[in-house]
């Protein structure tokens, strides 16, 4: 996947400014695609030049003018083409995994501290996703929303983000338990 597809997907529901697209990335798209604000703005300019999005200037009274973007028919066709290609599997690339790989040669207390930090981050991020899911559902329970909700795609990707962070949280907890048990066993030996 290229950044272009993530930006196009972020613009499917409504017209957004570059700032709003960046905020959408932070709030939702970031669970599967990370981009810096300058990358988003540069991609919007490319997409507009290629005719995949169209922008319009909005004059504002007490603020600088802003530019709003929406997906064009060509942009939607690009997303359809992207969706018709086989998805490549992703690979984890995380510093913490390298640290755990080397656990037998590192200070367990330091590694436990890193894992505890990542546990807290994952728990907070999972809670944020859960709150977003509740907001998306409105008054519906999940089964009803999945069957009849207006836009299921953002919901499903947000749910994947929540589940990913829950798995990270659980893994960190398990690894901390293993490291502590091994440390205690060595102390008793």
PDB file of C-alpha atoms in Angstrom:
ATOM      1  CA  UNK A   1       0.000   0.000   0.000  1.00  0.00           C
ATOM      2  CA  UNK A   2       1.172   3.463  -0.754  1.00  0.00           C
ATOM      3  CA  UNK A   3       0.402   6.586   1.242  1.00  0.00           C
ATOM      4  CA  UNK A   4      -1.790   7.688  -1.669  1.00  0.00           C
ATOM      5  CA  UNK A   5      -4.307   4.929  -0.968  1.00  0.00           C
ATOM      6  CA  UNK A   6      -4.501   5.735   2.735  1.00  0.00           C
ATOM      7  CA  UNK A   7      -5.096   9.430   1.934  1.00  0.00           C
ATOM      8  CA  UNK A   8      -7.754   8.561  -0.641  1.00  0.00           C
ATOM      9  CA  UNK A   9      -9.462   6.278   1.895  1.00  0.00           C
ATOM     10  CA  UNK A  10      -9.410   9.060   4.504  1.00  0.00           C
ATOM     11  CA  UNK A  11     -11.236  11.361   2.067  1.00  0.00           C
ATOM     12  CA  UNK A  12     -14.033   8.952   1.113  1.00  0.00           C
ATOM     13  CA  UNK A  13     -16.696  10.226   3.512  1.00  0.00           C
ATOM     14  CA  UNK A  14     -16.284  13.965   3.340  1.00  0.00           C
ATOM     15  CA  UNK A  15     -14.318  16.900   2.087  1.00  0.00           C
ATOM     16  CA  UNK A  16     -11.342  17.574   4.357  1.00  0.00           C
ATOM     17  CA  UNK A  17      -8.515  20.062   4.634  1.00  0.00           C
ATOM     18  CA  UNK A  18      -4.923  18.858   4.794  1.00  0.00           C
ATOM     19  CA  UNK A  19      -4.998  19.533   8.530  1.00  0.00           C
ATOM     20  CA  UNK A  20      -8.158  17.435   8.915  1.00  0.00           C
ATOM     21  CA  UNK A  21      -6.651  14.584   6.883  1.00  0.00           C
ATOM     22  CA  UNK A  22      -3.633  14.671   9.185  1.00  0.00           C
ATOM     23  CA  UNK A  23      -5.968  14.573  12.214  1.00  0.00           C
ATOM     24  CA  UNK A  24      -7.888  11.669  10.617  1.00  0.00           C
ATOM     25  CA  UNK A  25      -4.587   9.813  10.307  1.00  0.00           C
ATOM     26  CA  UNK A  26      -3.832  10.405  13.966  1.00  0.00           C
ATOM     27  CA  UNK A  27      -7.304   9.355  15.102  1.00  0.00           C
ATOM     28  CA  UNK A  28      -8.035   6.401  12.874  1.00  0.00           C
ATOM     29  CA  UNK A  29      -5.805   5.610   9.950  1.00  0.00           C
ATOM     30  CA  UNK A  30      -2.707   5.577  12.165  1.00  0.00           C
ATOM     31  CA  UNK A  31      -3.647   2.133  13.414  1.00  0.00           C
ATOM     32  CA  UNK A  32      -2.620   0.785  10.005  1.00  0.00           C
ATOM     33  CA  UNK A  33      -0.637   3.562   8.328  1.00  0.00           C
ATOM     34  CA  UNK A  34       1.716   6.136   9.833  1.00  0.00           C
ATOM     35  CA  UNK A  35       2.520   9.390   8.053  1.00  0.00           C
ATOM     36  CA  UNK A  36       3.974  12.709   9.114  1.00  0.00           C
ATOM     37  CA  UNK A  37       1.898  15.842   8.426  1.00  0.00           C
ATOM     38  CA  UNK A  38       4.325  17.044   5.741  1.00  0.00           C
ATOM     39  CA  UNK A  39       4.012  13.679   3.980  1.00  0.00           C
ATOM     40  CA  UNK A  40       0.215  13.996   3.961  1.00  0.00           C
ATOM     41  CA  UNK A  41       0.357  17.534   2.523  1.00  0.00           C
ATOM     42  CA  UNK A  42       2.853  16.489  -0.159  1.00  0.00           C
ATOM     43  CA  UNK A  43       0.678  13.487  -1.057  1.00  0.00           C
ATOM     44  CA  UNK A  44      -2.431  15.662  -1.323  1.00  0.00           C
ATOM     45  CA  UNK A  45      -0.570  17.931  -3.766  1.00  0.00           C
ATOM     46  CA  UNK A  46       0.475  14.902  -5.869  1.00  0.00           C
ATOM     47  CA  UNK A  47      -3.010  13.423  -5.809  1.00  0.00           C
ATOM     48  CA  UNK A  48      -4.500  16.735  -6.916  1.00  0.00           C
ATOM     49  CA  UNK A  49      -1.949  17.096  -9.718  1.00  0.00           C
ATOM     50  CA  UNK A  50      -2.837  13.557 -10.896  1.00  0.00           C
ATOM     51  CA  UNK A  51      -6.568  14.334 -10.737  1.00  0.00           C
ATOM     52  CA  UNK A  52      -7.289  11.767  -8.026  1.00  0.00           C
ATOM     53  CA  UNK A  53      -8.519  14.429  -5.614  1.00  0.00           C
ATOM     54  CA  UNK A  54      -9.908  17.888  -6.269  1.00  0.00           C
ATOM     55  CA  UNK A  55      -9.376  20.816  -3.986  1.00  0.00           C
ATOM     56  CA  UNK A  56     -11.245  24.048  -3.493  1.00  0.00           C
ATOM     57  CA  UNK A  57     -10.340  27.209  -1.631  1.00  0.00           C
ATOM     58  CA  UNK A  58     -12.567  28.197   1.303  1.00  0.00           C
ATOM     59  CA  UNK A  59     -12.382  31.842   2.343  1.00  0.00           C
ATOM     60  CA  UNK A  60     -12.537  32.329   6.102  1.00  0.00           C
ATOM     61  CA  UNK A  61     -13.170  35.584   7.949  1.00  0.00           C
ATOM     62  CA  UNK A  62     -10.912  35.582  11.007  1.00  0.00           C
ATOM     63  CA  UNK A  63      -8.551  32.830   9.858  1.00  0.00           C
ATOM     64  CA  UNK A  64      -6.388  32.106   6.868  1.00  0.00           C
ATOM     65  CA  UNK A  65      -8.150  30.557   3.894  1.00  0.00           C
ATOM     66  CA  UNK A  66      -8.124  26.786   3.744  1.00  0.00           C
ATOM     67  CA  UNK A  67      -8.200  24.225   0.988  1.00  0.00           C
ATOM     68  CA  UNK A  68     -10.681  21.340   1.121  1.00  0.00           C
ATOM     69  CA  UNK A  69     -10.160  18.110  -0.818  1.00  0.00           C
ATOM     70  CA  UNK A  70     -12.472  15.366  -2.022  1.00  0.00           C
ATOM     71  CA  UNK A  71     -11.916  12.149  -3.954  1.00  0.00           C
ATOM     72  CA  UNK A  72     -12.676  12.368  -7.681  1.00  0.00           C
ATOM     73  CA  UNK A  73     -14.058   9.590  -9.848  1.00  0.00           C
ATOM     74  CA  UNK A  74     -10.493   8.859 -10.927  1.00  0.00           C
ATOM     75  CA  UNK A  75      -9.457   8.639  -7.276  1.00  0.00           C
ATOM     76  CA  UNK A  76     -12.233   6.185  -6.542  1.00  0.00           C
ATOM     77  CA  UNK A  77     -11.153   4.143  -9.582  1.00  0.00           C
ATOM     78  CA  UNK A  78      -7.592   4.148  -8.203  1.00  0.00           C
ATOM     79  CA  UNK A  79      -8.870   2.781  -4.885  1.00  0.00           C
ATOM     80  CA  UNK A  80     -10.935   0.147  -6.697  1.00  0.00           C
ATOM     81  CA  UNK A  81      -7.859  -0.896  -8.668  1.00  0.00           C
ATOM     82  CA  UNK A  82      -5.827  -1.021  -5.468  1.00  0.00           C
ATOM     83  CA  UNK A  83      -8.515  -3.147  -3.779  1.00  0.00           C
ATOM     84  CA  UNK A  84      -8.503  -5.611  -6.674  1.00  0.00           C
ATOM     85  CA  UNK A  85      -4.814  -6.447  -6.237  1.00  0.00           C
ATOM     86  CA  UNK A  86      -3.647  -9.088  -3.793  1.00  0.00           C
ATOM     87  CA  UNK A  87      -2.678  -7.621  -0.438  1.00  0.00           C
ATOM     88  CA  UNK A  88       0.910  -8.226   0.586  1.00  0.00           C
ATOM     89  CA  UNK A  89       1.367  -9.584   4.104  1.00  0.00           C
ATOM     90  CA  UNK A  90       2.856  -7.134   6.547  1.00  0.00           C
ATOM     91  CA  UNK A  91       5.857  -7.787   8.754  1.00  0.00           C
ATOM     92  CA  UNK A  92       6.539  -6.639  12.269  1.00  0.00           C
ATOM     93  CA  UNK A  93       9.501  -4.356  12.645  1.00  0.00           C
ATOM     94  CA  UNK A  94       9.723  -3.177  16.214  1.00  0.00           C
ATOM     95  CA  UNK A  95      12.700  -2.311  18.405  1.00  0.00           C
ATOM     96  CA  UNK A  96      11.135  -3.987  21.435  1.00  0.00           C
ATOM     97  CA  UNK A  97      11.126  -7.335  19.635  1.00  0.00           C
ATOM     98  CA  UNK A  98      14.855  -7.030  18.972  1.00  0.00           C
ATOM     99  CA  UNK A  99      15.392  -6.246  22.648  1.00  0.00           C
ATOM    100  CA  UNK A 100      13.390  -9.312  23.704  1.00  0.00           C
ATOM    101  CA  UNK A 101      15.276 -11.430  21.158  1.00  0.00           C
ATOM    102  CA  UNK A 102      18.438 -10.485  23.036  1.00  0.00           C
ATOM    103  CA  UNK A 103      16.828 -10.935  26.486  1.00  0.00           C
ATOM    104  CA  UNK A 104      19.258 -13.634  27.584  1.00  0.00           C
ATOM    105  CA  UNK A 105      22.135 -11.166  27.326  1.00  0.00           C
ATOM    106  CA  UNK A 106      20.453  -8.013  28.656  1.00  0.00           C
ATOM    107  CA  UNK A 107      19.571  -6.670  32.084  1.00  0.00           C
ATOM    108  CA  UNK A 108      16.108  -8.162  32.786  1.00  0.00           C
ATOM    109  CA  UNK A 109      15.070  -5.181  34.937  1.00  0.00           C
ATOM    110  CA  UNK A 110      15.696  -2.733  32.108  1.00  0.00           C
ATOM    111  CA  UNK A 111      13.854  -4.952  29.645  1.00  0.00           C
ATOM    112  CA  UNK A 112      10.930  -5.345  32.073  1.00  0.00           C
ATOM    113  CA  UNK A 113      10.772  -1.561  32.334  1.00  0.00           C
ATOM    114  CA  UNK A 114      10.597  -1.221  28.504  1.00  0.00           C
ATOM    115  CA  UNK A 115       7.896  -3.912  28.342  1.00  0.00           C
ATOM    116  CA  UNK A 116       5.924  -2.229  31.126  1.00  0.00           C
ATOM    117  CA  UNK A 117       6.043   1.064  29.232  1.00  0.00           C
ATOM    118  CA  UNK A 118       4.857  -0.641  26.036  1.00  0.00           C
ATOM    119  CA  UNK A 119       2.119  -2.444  28.019  1.00  0.00           C
ATOM    120  CA  UNK A 120       0.799   0.906  29.300  1.00  0.00           C
ATOM    121  CA  UNK A 121       0.959   2.457  25.827  1.00  0.00           C
ATOM    122  CA  UNK A 122      -0.895  -0.494  24.272  1.00  0.00           C
ATOM    123  CA  UNK A 123      -3.544  -0.474  26.990  1.00  0.00           C
ATOM    124  CA  UNK A 124      -4.163   3.261  26.537  1.00  0.00           C
ATOM    125  CA  UNK A 125      -4.269   2.942  22.745  1.00  0.00           C
ATOM    126  CA  UNK A 126      -6.694  -0.019  22.926  1.00  0.00           C
ATOM    127  CA  UNK A 127      -8.947   2.041  25.227  1.00  0.00           C
ATOM    128  CA  UNK A 128      -8.841   4.948  22.753  1.00  0.00           C
ATOM    129  CA  UNK A 129      -9.846   2.630  19.909  1.00  0.00           C
ATOM    130  CA  UNK A 130     -12.628   1.164  22.058  1.00  0.00           C
ATOM    131  CA  UNK A 131     -13.980   4.661  22.690  1.00  0.00           C
ATOM    132  CA  UNK A 132     -13.854   5.430  18.944  1.00  0.00           C
ATOM    133  CA  UNK A 133     -15.753   2.202  18.265  1.00  0.00           C
ATOM    134  CA  UNK A 134     -18.467   3.155  20.785  1.00  0.00           C
ATOM    135  CA  UNK A 135     -18.761   6.565  19.140  1.00  0.00           C
ATOM    136  CA  UNK A 136     -19.038   5.035  15.659  1.00  0.00           C
ATOM    137  CA  UNK A 137     -21.742   2.622  16.821  1.00  0.00           C
ATOM    138  CA  UNK A 138     -23.864   5.345  18.350  1.00  0.00           C
ATOM    139  CA  UNK A 139     -26.686   3.615  20.182  1.00  0.00           C
ATOM    140  CA  UNK A 140     -26.281   0.304  18.360  1.00  0.00           C
ATOM    141  CA  UNK A 141     -24.663  -2.797  19.764  1.00  0.00           C
ATOM    142  CA  UNK A 142     -21.777  -4.167  17.717  1.00  0.00           C
ATOM    143  CA  UNK A 143     -23.724  -6.932  15.951  1.00  0.00           C
ATOM    144  CA  UNK A 144     -26.418  -4.483  14.847  1.00  0.00           C
ATOM    145  CA  UNK A 145     -23.863  -1.925  13.708  1.00  0.00           C
ATOM    146  CA  UNK A 146     -21.895  -4.503  11.729  1.00  0.00           C
ATOM    147  CA  UNK A 147     -25.080  -5.525   9.967  1.00  0.00           C
ATOM    148  CA  UNK A 148     -26.713  -2.134   9.415  1.00  0.00           C
ATOM    149  CA  UNK A 149     -24.218   0.626  10.264  1.00  0.00           C
ATOM    150  CA  UNK A 150     -23.671   3.358   7.700  1.00  0.00           C
ATOM    151  CA  UNK A 151     -19.914   2.851   7.186  1.00  0.00           C
ATOM    152  CA  UNK A 152     -18.474  -0.456   8.326  1.00  0.00           C
ATOM    153  CA  UNK A 153     -14.966  -0.039   6.811  1.00  0.00           C
ATOM    154  CA  UNK A 154     -13.627   2.540   9.287  1.00  0.00           C
ATOM    155  CA  UNK A 155     -15.203   0.560  12.106  1.00  0.00           C
ATOM    156  CA  UNK A 156     -13.516  -2.678  11.068  1.00  0.00           C
ATOM    157  CA  UNK A 157     -10.100  -1.053  10.694  1.00  0.00           C
ATOM    158  CA  UNK A 158     -10.485   0.640  14.074  1.00  0.00           C
ATOM    159  CA  UNK A 159     -11.446  -2.723  15.580  1.00  0.00           C
ATOM    160  CA  UNK A 160      -8.282  -4.227  14.075  1.00  0.00           C
ATOM    161  CA  UNK A 161      -6.245  -1.454  15.708  1.00  0.00           C
ATOM    162  CA  UNK A 162      -7.870  -2.189  19.062  1.00  0.00           C
ATOM    163  CA  UNK A 163      -7.251  -5.914  18.726  1.00  0.00           C
ATOM    164  CA  UNK A 164      -3.632  -5.314  17.651  1.00  0.00           C
ATOM    165  CA  UNK A 165      -2.974  -3.183  20.732  1.00  0.00           C
ATOM    166  CA  UNK A 166      -4.706  -5.687  22.987  1.00  0.00           C
ATOM    167  CA  UNK A 167      -2.439  -8.409  21.583  1.00  0.00           C
ATOM    168  CA  UNK A 168       0.608  -6.176  22.188  1.00  0.00           C
ATOM    169  CA  UNK A 169      -0.543  -5.529  25.750  1.00  0.00           C
ATOM    170  CA  UNK A 170      -1.073  -9.227  26.446  1.00  0.00           C
ATOM    171  CA  UNK A 171       2.270 -10.189  24.893  1.00  0.00           C
ATOM    172  CA  UNK A 172       4.116  -7.606  27.013  1.00  0.00           C
ATOM    173  CA  UNK A 173       2.411  -8.890  30.159  1.00  0.00           C
ATOM    174  CA  UNK A 174       3.337 -12.484  29.287  1.00  0.00           C
ATOM    175  CA  UNK A 175       6.973 -11.656  28.532  1.00  0.00           C
ATOM    176  CA  UNK A 176       7.312  -9.696  31.800  1.00  0.00           C
ATOM    177  CA  UNK A 177       5.952 -12.705  33.688  1.00  0.00           C
ATOM    178  CA  UNK A 178       8.453 -15.022  31.979  1.00  0.00           C
ATOM    179  CA  UNK A 179      11.397 -12.691  32.668  1.00  0.00           C
ATOM    180  CA  UNK A 180      10.410 -12.281  36.324  1.00  0.00           C
ATOM    181  CA  UNK A 181       9.965 -16.037  36.788  1.00  0.00           C
ATOM    182  CA  UNK A 182      13.369 -16.710  35.214  1.00  0.00           C
ATOM    183  CA  UNK A 183      14.993 -14.046  37.402  1.00  0.00           C
ATOM    184  CA  UNK A 184      13.430 -15.544  40.538  1.00  0.00           C
ATOM    185  CA  UNK A 185      14.481 -19.046  39.513  1.00  0.00           C
ATOM    186  CA  UNK A 186      18.075 -17.924  39.044  1.00  0.00           C
ATOM    187  CA  UNK A 187      18.053 -16.158  42.416  1.00  0.00           C
ATOM    188  CA  UNK A 188      16.902 -19.370  44.116  1.00  0.00           C
ATOM    189  CA  UNK A 189      19.508 -21.525  42.350  1.00  0.00           C
TER     190      UNK A 189
END
